[in-house]
C-alpha positions as a printed NumPy array, in Angstrom:
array([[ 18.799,  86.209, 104.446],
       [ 18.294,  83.184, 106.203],
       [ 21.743,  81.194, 106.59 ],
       [ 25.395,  82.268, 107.165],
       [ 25.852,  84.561, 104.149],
       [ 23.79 ,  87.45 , 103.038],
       [ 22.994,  89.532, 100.567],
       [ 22.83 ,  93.339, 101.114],
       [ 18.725,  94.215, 100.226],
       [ 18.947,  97.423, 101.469],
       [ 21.923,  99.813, 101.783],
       [ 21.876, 102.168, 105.002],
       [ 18.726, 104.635, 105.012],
       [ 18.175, 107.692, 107.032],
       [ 14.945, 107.347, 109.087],
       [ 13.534, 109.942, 110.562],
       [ 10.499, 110.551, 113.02 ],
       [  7.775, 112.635, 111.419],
       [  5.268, 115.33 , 113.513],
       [  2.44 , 112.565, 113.817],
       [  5.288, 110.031, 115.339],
       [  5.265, 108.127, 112.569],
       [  9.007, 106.677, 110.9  ],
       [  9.52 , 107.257, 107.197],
       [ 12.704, 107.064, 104.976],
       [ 13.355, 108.19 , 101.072],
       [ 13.459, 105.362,  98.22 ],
       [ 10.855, 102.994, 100.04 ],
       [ 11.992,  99.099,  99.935],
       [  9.38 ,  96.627,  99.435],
       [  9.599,  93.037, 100.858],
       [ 11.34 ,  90.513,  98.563],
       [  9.35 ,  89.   ,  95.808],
       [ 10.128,  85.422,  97.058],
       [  8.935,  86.307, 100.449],
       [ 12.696,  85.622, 101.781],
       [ 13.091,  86.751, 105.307],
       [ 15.031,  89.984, 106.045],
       [ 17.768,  90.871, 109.011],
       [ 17.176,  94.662, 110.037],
       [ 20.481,  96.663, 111.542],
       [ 20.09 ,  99.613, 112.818],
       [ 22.05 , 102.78 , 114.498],
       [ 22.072, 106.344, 115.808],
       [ 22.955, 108.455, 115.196],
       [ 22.786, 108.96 , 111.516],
       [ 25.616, 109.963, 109.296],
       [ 26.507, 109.699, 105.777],
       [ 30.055, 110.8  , 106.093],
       [ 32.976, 109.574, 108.462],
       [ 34.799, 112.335, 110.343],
       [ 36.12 , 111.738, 113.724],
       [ 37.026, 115.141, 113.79 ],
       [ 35.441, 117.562, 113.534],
       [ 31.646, 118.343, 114.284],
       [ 30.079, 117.093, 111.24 ],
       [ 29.764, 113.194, 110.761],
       [ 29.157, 111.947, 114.459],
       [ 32.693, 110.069, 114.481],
       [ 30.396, 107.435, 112.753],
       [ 31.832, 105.409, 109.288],
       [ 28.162, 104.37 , 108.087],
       [ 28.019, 105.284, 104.232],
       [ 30.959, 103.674, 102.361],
       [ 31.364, 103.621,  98.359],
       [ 30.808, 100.013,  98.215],
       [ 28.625,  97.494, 100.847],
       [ 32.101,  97.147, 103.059],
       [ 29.761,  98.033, 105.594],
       [ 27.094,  96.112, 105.718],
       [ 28.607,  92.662, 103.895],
       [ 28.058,  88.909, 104.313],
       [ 29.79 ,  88.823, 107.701],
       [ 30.344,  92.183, 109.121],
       [ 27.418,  94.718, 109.654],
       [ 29.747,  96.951, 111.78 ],
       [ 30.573, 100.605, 112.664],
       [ 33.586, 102.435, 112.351],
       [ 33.28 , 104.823, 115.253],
       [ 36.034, 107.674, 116.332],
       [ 35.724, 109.838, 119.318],
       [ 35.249, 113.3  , 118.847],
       [ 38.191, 115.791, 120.221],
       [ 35.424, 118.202, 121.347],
       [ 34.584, 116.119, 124.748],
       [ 31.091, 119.018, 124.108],
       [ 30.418, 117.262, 120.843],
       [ 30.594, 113.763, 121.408],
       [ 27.789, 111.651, 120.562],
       [ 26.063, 108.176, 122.298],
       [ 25.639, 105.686, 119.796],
       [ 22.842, 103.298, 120.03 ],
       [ 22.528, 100.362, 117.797],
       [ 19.815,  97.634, 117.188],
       [ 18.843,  94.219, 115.269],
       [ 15.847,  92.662, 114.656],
       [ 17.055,  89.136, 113.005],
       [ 15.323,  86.685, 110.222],
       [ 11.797,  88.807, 110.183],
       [  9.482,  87.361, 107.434],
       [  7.555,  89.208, 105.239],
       [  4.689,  91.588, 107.417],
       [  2.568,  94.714, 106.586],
       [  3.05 ,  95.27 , 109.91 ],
       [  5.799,  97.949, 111.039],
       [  9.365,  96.269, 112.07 ],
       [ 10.369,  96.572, 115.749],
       [ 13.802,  97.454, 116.906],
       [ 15.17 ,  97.779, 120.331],
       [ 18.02 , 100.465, 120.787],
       [ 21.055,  99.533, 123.094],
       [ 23.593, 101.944, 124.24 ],
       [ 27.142, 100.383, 122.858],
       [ 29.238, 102.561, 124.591],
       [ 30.104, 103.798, 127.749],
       [ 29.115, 107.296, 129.148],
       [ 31.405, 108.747, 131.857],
       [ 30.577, 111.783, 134.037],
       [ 33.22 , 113.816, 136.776],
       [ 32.035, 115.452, 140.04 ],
       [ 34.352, 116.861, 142.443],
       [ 34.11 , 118.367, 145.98 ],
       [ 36.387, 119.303, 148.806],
       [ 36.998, 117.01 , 151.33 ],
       [ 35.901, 119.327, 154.645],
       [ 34.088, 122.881, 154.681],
       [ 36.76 , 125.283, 153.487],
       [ 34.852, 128.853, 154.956],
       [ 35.034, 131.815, 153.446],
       [ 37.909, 133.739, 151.903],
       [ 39.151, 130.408, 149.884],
       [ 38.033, 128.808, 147.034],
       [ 39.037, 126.132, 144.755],
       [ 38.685, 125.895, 140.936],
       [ 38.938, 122.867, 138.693],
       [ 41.074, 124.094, 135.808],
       [ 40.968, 121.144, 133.742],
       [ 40.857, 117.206, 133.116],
       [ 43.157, 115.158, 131.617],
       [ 42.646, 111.723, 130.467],
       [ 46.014, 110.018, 129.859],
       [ 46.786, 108.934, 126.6  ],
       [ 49.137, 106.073, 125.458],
       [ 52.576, 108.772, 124.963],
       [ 51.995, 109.632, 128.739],
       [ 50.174, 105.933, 129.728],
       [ 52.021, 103.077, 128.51 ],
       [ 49.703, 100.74 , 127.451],
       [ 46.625, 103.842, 127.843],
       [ 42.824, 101.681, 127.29 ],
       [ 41.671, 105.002, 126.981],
       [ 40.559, 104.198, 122.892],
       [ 40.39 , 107.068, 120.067],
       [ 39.166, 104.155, 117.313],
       [ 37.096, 101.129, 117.511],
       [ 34.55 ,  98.92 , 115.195],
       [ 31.312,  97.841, 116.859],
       [ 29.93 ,  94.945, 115.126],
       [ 25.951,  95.281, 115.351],
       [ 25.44 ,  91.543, 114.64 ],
       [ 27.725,  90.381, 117.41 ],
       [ 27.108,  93.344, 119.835],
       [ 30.889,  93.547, 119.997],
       [ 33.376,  95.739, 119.848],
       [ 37.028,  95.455, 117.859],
       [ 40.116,  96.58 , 116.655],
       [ 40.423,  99.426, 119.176],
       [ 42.93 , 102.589, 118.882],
       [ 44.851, 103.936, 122.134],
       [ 44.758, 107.603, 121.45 ],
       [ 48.121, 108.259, 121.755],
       [ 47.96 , 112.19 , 122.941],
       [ 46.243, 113.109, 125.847],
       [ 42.339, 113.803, 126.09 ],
       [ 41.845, 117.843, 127.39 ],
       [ 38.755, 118.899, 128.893],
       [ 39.155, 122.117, 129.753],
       [ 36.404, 123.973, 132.455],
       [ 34.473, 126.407, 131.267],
       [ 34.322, 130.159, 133.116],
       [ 37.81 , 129.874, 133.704],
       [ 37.138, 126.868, 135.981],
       [ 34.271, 124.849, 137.893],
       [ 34.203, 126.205, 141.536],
       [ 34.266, 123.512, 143.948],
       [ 33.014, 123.115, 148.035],
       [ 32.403, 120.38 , 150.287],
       [ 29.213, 119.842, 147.666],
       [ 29.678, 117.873, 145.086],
       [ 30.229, 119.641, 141.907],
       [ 29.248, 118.376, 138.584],
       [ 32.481, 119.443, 136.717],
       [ 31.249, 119.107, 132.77 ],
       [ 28.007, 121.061, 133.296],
       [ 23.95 , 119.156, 133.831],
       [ 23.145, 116.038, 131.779],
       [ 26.954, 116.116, 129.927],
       [ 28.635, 113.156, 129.448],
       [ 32.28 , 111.445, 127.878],
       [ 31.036, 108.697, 125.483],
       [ 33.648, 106.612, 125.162],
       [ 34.997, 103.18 , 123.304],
       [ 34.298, 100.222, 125.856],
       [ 36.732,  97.752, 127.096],
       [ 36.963,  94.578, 128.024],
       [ 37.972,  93.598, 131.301],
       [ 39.995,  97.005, 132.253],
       [ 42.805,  96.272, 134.191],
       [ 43.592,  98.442, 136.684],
       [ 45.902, 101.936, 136.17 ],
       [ 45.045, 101.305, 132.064],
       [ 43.266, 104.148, 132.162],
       [ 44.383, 107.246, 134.525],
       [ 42.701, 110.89 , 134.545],
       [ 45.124, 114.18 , 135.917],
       [ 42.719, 116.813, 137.272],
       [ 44.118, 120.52 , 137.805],
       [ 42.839, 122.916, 140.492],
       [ 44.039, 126.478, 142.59 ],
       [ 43.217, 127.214, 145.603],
       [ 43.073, 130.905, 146.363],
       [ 43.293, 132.202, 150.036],
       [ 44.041, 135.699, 150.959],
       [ 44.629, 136.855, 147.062],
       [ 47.28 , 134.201, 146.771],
       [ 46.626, 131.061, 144.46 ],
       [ 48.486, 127.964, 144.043],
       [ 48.061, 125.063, 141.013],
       [ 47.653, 122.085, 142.077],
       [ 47.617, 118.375, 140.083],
       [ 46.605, 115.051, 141.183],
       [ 45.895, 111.691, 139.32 ],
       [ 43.453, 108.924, 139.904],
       [ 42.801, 105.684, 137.812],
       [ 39.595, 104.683, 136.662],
       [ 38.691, 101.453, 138.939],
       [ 39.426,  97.68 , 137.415],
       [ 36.88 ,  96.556, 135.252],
       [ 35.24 ,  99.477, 134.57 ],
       [ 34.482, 100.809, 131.188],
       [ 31.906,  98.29 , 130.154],
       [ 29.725,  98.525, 127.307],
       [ 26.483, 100.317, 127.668],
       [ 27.206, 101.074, 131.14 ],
       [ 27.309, 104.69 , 133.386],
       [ 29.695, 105.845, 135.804],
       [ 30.068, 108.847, 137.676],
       [ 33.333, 109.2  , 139.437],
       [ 33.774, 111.745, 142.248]])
Protein backbone atom coordinates (compact mmCIF):
# COMPACT_ATOMS: atom_id res chain seq x y z
CA UNK A 1 0.00 0.00 0.00
CA UNK A 2 1.75 2.86 1.12
CA UNK A 3 -0.81 5.82 1.98
CA UNK A 4 -4.33 5.94 3.53
CA UNK A 5 -6.16 3.66 1.08
CA UNK A 6 -5.33 0.21 -0.03
CA UNK A 7 -5.80 -2.20 -2.27
CA UNK A 8 -6.54 -5.83 -1.21
CA UNK A 9 -3.21 -7.96 -2.87
CA UNK A 10 -3.95 -10.85 -1.13
CA UNK A 11 -7.27 -12.21 0.21
CA UNK A 12 -7.02 -14.21 3.65
CA UNK A 13 -4.77 -17.50 3.31
CA UNK A 14 -4.56 -20.41 5.59
CA UNK A 15 -0.93 -20.89 6.78
CA UNK A 16 0.06 -23.67 8.26
CA UNK A 17 3.35 -24.96 10.03
CA UNK A 18 4.89 -27.89 8.18
CA UNK A 19 7.03 -31.04 10.03
CA UNK A 20 10.48 -29.23 9.26
CA UNK A 21 8.93 -25.85 10.99
CA UNK A 22 8.74 -24.26 8.03
CA UNK A 23 5.23 -21.89 7.06
CA UNK A 24 3.62 -22.58 3.71
CA UNK A 25 0.14 -21.61 2.27
CA UNK A 26 -1.79 -22.80 -1.17
CA UNK A 27 -1.87 -20.30 -4.31
CA UNK A 28 1.66 -18.69 -3.52
CA UNK A 29 1.63 -14.65 -3.95
CA UNK A 30 4.59 -13.12 -5.40
CA UNK A 31 5.73 -9.53 -4.52
CA UNK A 32 4.20 -6.79 -6.71
CA UNK A 33 5.73 -6.16 -10.04
CA UNK A 34 6.30 -2.43 -9.21
CA UNK A 35 8.06 -3.36 -6.08
CA UNK A 36 5.11 -1.48 -4.05
CA UNK A 37 5.37 -2.16 -0.39
CA UNK A 38 2.89 -4.59 1.25
CA UNK A 39 0.89 -4.39 4.86
CA UNK A 40 0.68 -8.09 6.28
CA UNK A 41 -2.52 -8.88 8.79
CA UNK A 42 -2.62 -11.70 10.37
CA UNK A 43 -4.86 -14.00 12.91
CA UNK A 44 -5.50 -17.28 14.72
CA UNK A 45 -7.05 -19.06 14.65
CA UNK A 46 -7.99 -19.88 11.15
CA UNK A 47 -11.47 -20.16 9.81
CA UNK A 48 -13.15 -19.92 6.59
CA UNK A 49 -16.65 -19.88 7.87
CA UNK A 50 -18.40 -17.65 10.63
CA UNK A 51 -20.34 -19.58 13.28
CA UNK A 52 -20.51 -18.35 16.74
CA UNK A 53 -22.26 -21.31 17.52
CA UNK A 54 -21.51 -24.11 17.28
CA UNK A 55 -18.01 -25.93 17.25
CA UNK A 56 -17.02 -25.45 13.78
CA UNK A 57 -15.80 -21.87 12.66
CA UNK A 58 -13.93 -20.58 15.89
CA UNK A 59 -16.69 -17.73 16.43
CA UNK A 60 -14.30 -16.05 13.85
CA UNK A 61 -15.99 -13.97 10.54
CA UNK A 62 -12.63 -14.17 8.39
CA UNK A 63 -13.76 -15.39 4.78
CA UNK A 64 -16.54 -13.12 3.41
CA UNK A 65 -17.95 -13.26 -0.35
CA UNK A 66 -16.49 -10.01 -1.16
CA UNK A 67 -13.10 -8.06 0.49
CA UNK A 68 -15.64 -6.52 3.36
CA UNK A 69 -13.05 -7.86 5.40
CA UNK A 70 -10.03 -6.83 4.61
CA UNK A 71 -10.97 -3.24 2.69
CA UNK A 72 -9.34 0.20 2.40
CA UNK A 73 -10.03 1.07 6.04
CA UNK A 74 -11.08 -1.85 8.04
CA UNK A 75 -8.92 -5.10 8.26
CA UNK A 76 -11.12 -6.36 11.18
CA UNK A 77 -12.64 -9.51 12.77
CA UNK A 78 -16.01 -10.37 13.43
CA UNK A 79 -15.61 -12.51 16.52
CA UNK A 80 -18.65 -14.31 18.61
CA UNK A 81 -18.16 -16.23 21.74
CA UNK A 82 -18.78 -19.70 21.70
CA UNK A 83 -21.82 -21.08 24.07
CA UNK A 84 -19.62 -24.11 24.89
CA UNK A 85 -17.38 -22.12 27.65
CA UNK A 86 -15.10 -25.97 26.68
CA UNK A 87 -14.86 -24.76 23.12
CA UNK A 88 -13.93 -21.33 23.17
CA UNK A 89 -10.98 -20.23 21.40
CA UNK A 90 -7.98 -17.31 22.15
CA UNK A 91 -7.57 -15.27 19.27
CA UNK A 92 -4.28 -13.82 18.49
CA UNK A 93 -3.78 -11.30 15.83
CA UNK A 94 -0.69 -9.56 14.21
CA UNK A 95 0.63 -6.76 11.63
CA UNK A 96 3.67 -6.22 10.12
CA UNK A 97 3.07 -2.64 8.28
CA UNK A 98 4.61 -1.04 4.83
CA UNK A 99 7.29 -4.12 4.31
CA UNK A 100 9.10 -3.66 0.92
CA UNK A 101 9.81 -6.16 -1.35
CA UNK A 102 12.39 -9.11 0.45
CA UNK A 103 13.29 -12.79 -0.37
CA UNK A 104 13.57 -12.91 3.02
CA UNK A 105 10.60 -14.55 5.14
CA UNK A 106 8.02 -11.80 6.70
CA UNK A 107 7.97 -11.50 10.51
CA UNK A 108 4.86 -11.22 12.54
CA UNK A 109 4.40 -10.85 16.20
CA UNK A 110 1.16 -12.51 17.69
CA UNK A 111 -0.80 -10.53 20.46
CA UNK A 112 -3.50 -11.98 22.51
CA UNK A 113 -6.73 -9.54 21.76
CA UNK A 114 -8.80 -10.84 24.23
CA UNK A 115 -9.11 -11.51 27.65
CA UNK A 116 -8.77 -15.02 29.30
CA UNK A 117 -10.58 -15.51 32.65
CA UNK A 118 -10.06 -18.47 35.01
CA UNK A 119 -12.34 -19.40 38.56
CA UNK A 120 -10.82 -21.05 41.68
CA UNK A 121 -12.72 -21.51 44.73
CA UNK A 122 -11.98 -22.74 48.30
CA UNK A 123 -13.60 -22.72 51.68
CA UNK A 124 -12.88 -20.16 53.90
CA UNK A 125 -11.62 -22.44 57.19
CA UNK A 126 -10.89 -26.36 57.35
CA UNK A 127 -14.33 -27.93 57.17
CA UNK A 128 -13.14 -31.78 58.69
CA UNK A 129 -14.51 -34.66 57.73
CA UNK A 130 -18.10 -35.75 57.19
CA UNK A 131 -18.88 -32.37 55.03
CA UNK A 132 -18.16 -31.41 51.79
CA UNK A 133 -18.96 -28.74 49.42
CA UNK A 134 -19.57 -28.92 45.64
CA UNK A 135 -19.58 -26.14 43.08
CA UNK A 136 -22.65 -26.89 40.98
CA UNK A 137 -22.29 -24.28 38.52
CA UNK A 138 -21.29 -20.62 37.30
CA UNK A 139 -23.26 -18.10 36.07
CA UNK A 140 -22.16 -15.07 34.33
CA UNK A 141 -24.98 -12.49 34.26
CA UNK A 142 -26.25 -11.48 31.14
CA UNK A 143 -27.96 -8.15 30.14
CA UNK A 144 -32.00 -9.72 30.86
CA UNK A 145 -30.70 -10.42 34.49
CA UNK A 146 -27.76 -7.37 34.46
CA UNK A 147 -29.02 -4.19 33.28
CA UNK A 148 -26.51 -2.75 31.38
CA UNK A 149 -24.40 -6.59 31.52
CA UNK A 150 -20.44 -5.72 29.80
CA UNK A 151 -20.35 -9.25 29.74
CA UNK A 152 -20.18 -9.14 25.43
CA UNK A 153 -21.54 -12.14 23.11
CA UNK A 154 -20.34 -9.95 19.74
CA UNK A 155 -17.55 -7.68 19.00
CA UNK A 156 -15.20 -6.52 15.86
CA UNK A 157 -11.48 -6.34 16.56
CA UNK A 158 -9.87 -4.13 14.13
CA UNK A 159 -6.21 -5.63 13.49
CA UNK A 160 -4.92 -2.28 12.13
CA UNK A 161 -5.99 -0.28 15.14
CA UNK A 162 -5.58 -3.09 17.78
CA UNK A 163 -9.10 -2.14 18.83
CA UNK A 164 -12.04 -3.49 19.58
CA UNK A 165 -15.86 -2.28 18.46
CA UNK A 166 -19.34 -2.51 18.18
CA UNK A 167 -19.74 -4.93 21.10
CA UNK A 168 -22.99 -7.21 21.87
CA UNK A 169 -24.28 -7.66 25.64
CA UNK A 170 -25.37 -11.23 25.52
CA UNK A 171 -28.58 -10.82 26.68
CA UNK A 172 -29.18 -14.51 28.38
CA UNK A 173 -27.08 -15.67 30.92
CA UNK A 174 -23.59 -17.48 30.36
CA UNK A 175 -23.88 -21.37 32.11
CA UNK A 176 -20.91 -23.19 33.01
CA UNK A 177 -21.92 -26.06 34.42
CA UNK A 178 -19.17 -28.44 36.67
CA UNK A 179 -18.35 -31.42 35.45
CA UNK A 180 -18.74 -34.89 37.76
CA UNK A 181 -21.74 -33.53 39.08
CA UNK A 182 -19.71 -30.69 40.66
CA UNK A 183 -16.00 -29.48 41.54
CA UNK A 184 -15.35 -30.51 45.23
CA UNK A 185 -14.05 -27.74 47.16
CA UNK A 186 -11.71 -27.42 50.75
CA UNK A 187 -9.81 -24.83 52.36
CA UNK A 188 -7.40 -25.48 49.03
CA UNK A 189 -7.97 -23.67 46.36
CA UNK A 190 -9.80 -25.43 43.69
CA UNK A 191 -9.42 -24.78 40.08
CA UNK A 192 -13.19 -24.97 39.18
CA UNK A 193 -13.00 -25.33 35.06
CA UNK A 194 -10.38 -28.12 35.12
CA UNK A 195 -5.97 -27.48 34.42
CA UNK A 196 -4.92 -24.92 31.79
CA UNK A 197 -8.95 -24.00 30.89
CA UNK A 198 -9.84 -20.72 30.36
CA UNK A 199 -13.16 -18.12 29.43
CA UNK A 200 -11.89 -16.07 26.43
CA UNK A 201 -13.83 -13.33 26.40
CA UNK A 202 -14.64 -9.80 24.40
CA UNK A 203 -12.52 -7.00 26.25
CA UNK A 204 -13.78 -3.83 27.63
CA UNK A 205 -12.90 -0.67 28.09
CA UNK A 206 -12.71 0.82 31.33
CA UNK A 207 -15.25 -1.74 33.22
CA UNK A 208 -17.15 -0.04 35.61
CA UNK A 209 -17.81 -1.68 38.52
CA UNK A 210 -21.03 -4.35 39.08
CA UNK A 211 -21.14 -4.32 34.84
CA UNK A 212 -20.24 -7.55 34.96
CA UNK A 213 -21.49 -9.98 37.95
CA UNK A 214 -20.91 -13.95 38.14
CA UNK A 215 -23.69 -16.24 40.51
CA UNK A 216 -21.82 -19.36 41.66
CA UNK A 217 -23.97 -22.42 43.05
CA UNK A 218 -22.73 -24.87 45.71
CA UNK A 219 -24.26 -27.74 48.54
CA UNK A 220 -22.90 -28.45 51.36
CA UNK A 221 -23.57 -31.94 52.61
CA UNK A 222 -23.16 -32.82 56.39
CA UNK A 223 -24.56 -35.85 57.98
CA UNK A 224 -26.44 -37.08 54.54
CA UNK A 225 -28.25 -33.78 54.47
CA UNK A 226 -27.40 -31.17 51.62
CA UNK A 227 -28.40 -27.70 51.18
CA UNK A 228 -28.01 -25.31 47.73
CA UNK A 229 -26.55 -22.52 48.21
CA UNK A 230 -26.04 -19.16 45.72
CA UNK A 231 -23.91 -16.21 46.04
CA UNK A 232 -22.83 -13.38 43.58
CA UNK A 233 -19.67 -11.43 43.17
CA UNK A 234 -18.74 -8.71 40.52
CA UNK A 235 -15.80 -8.81 38.53
CA UNK A 236 -13.49 -5.83 40.02
CA UNK A 237 -13.55 -2.14 38.15
CA UNK A 238 -11.46 -2.01 35.32
CA UNK A 239 -10.91 -5.33 34.73
CA UNK A 240 -11.45 -7.09 31.51
CA UNK A 241 -8.66 -5.55 29.54
CA UNK A 242 -7.45 -6.65 26.34
CA UNK A 243 -4.84 -9.29 26.22
CA UNK A 244 -4.80 -9.53 29.84
CA UNK A 245 -5.28 -12.76 32.57
CA UNK A 246 -7.17 -12.95 35.62
CA UNK A 247 -7.84 -15.55 37.95
CA UNK A 248 -10.49 -14.77 40.45
CA UNK A 249 -10.85 -16.83 43.64
Amino acid sequence: NGGSDYDVYMTPRHVTKNADGSWTYSDIAHWPVGGESLSFYSYAPYSDTHDGTSNTGGGINTKPESTELFNSTTPSIEFTIKSDWANMVDLVAAKNENVSPTDAAISVAFNHVLTRIGFKAKTSADIGSGTTVKVKNLVILGSTSLQGSCFYEKGTYNIKTDAWSDPTAKSEDYTITMANNGVEVSSTAANLLGENNYLFCIPVSSLQADKIKVKITYEITSNNVTSEKTQIASIPQSHFAKGTAYSYL
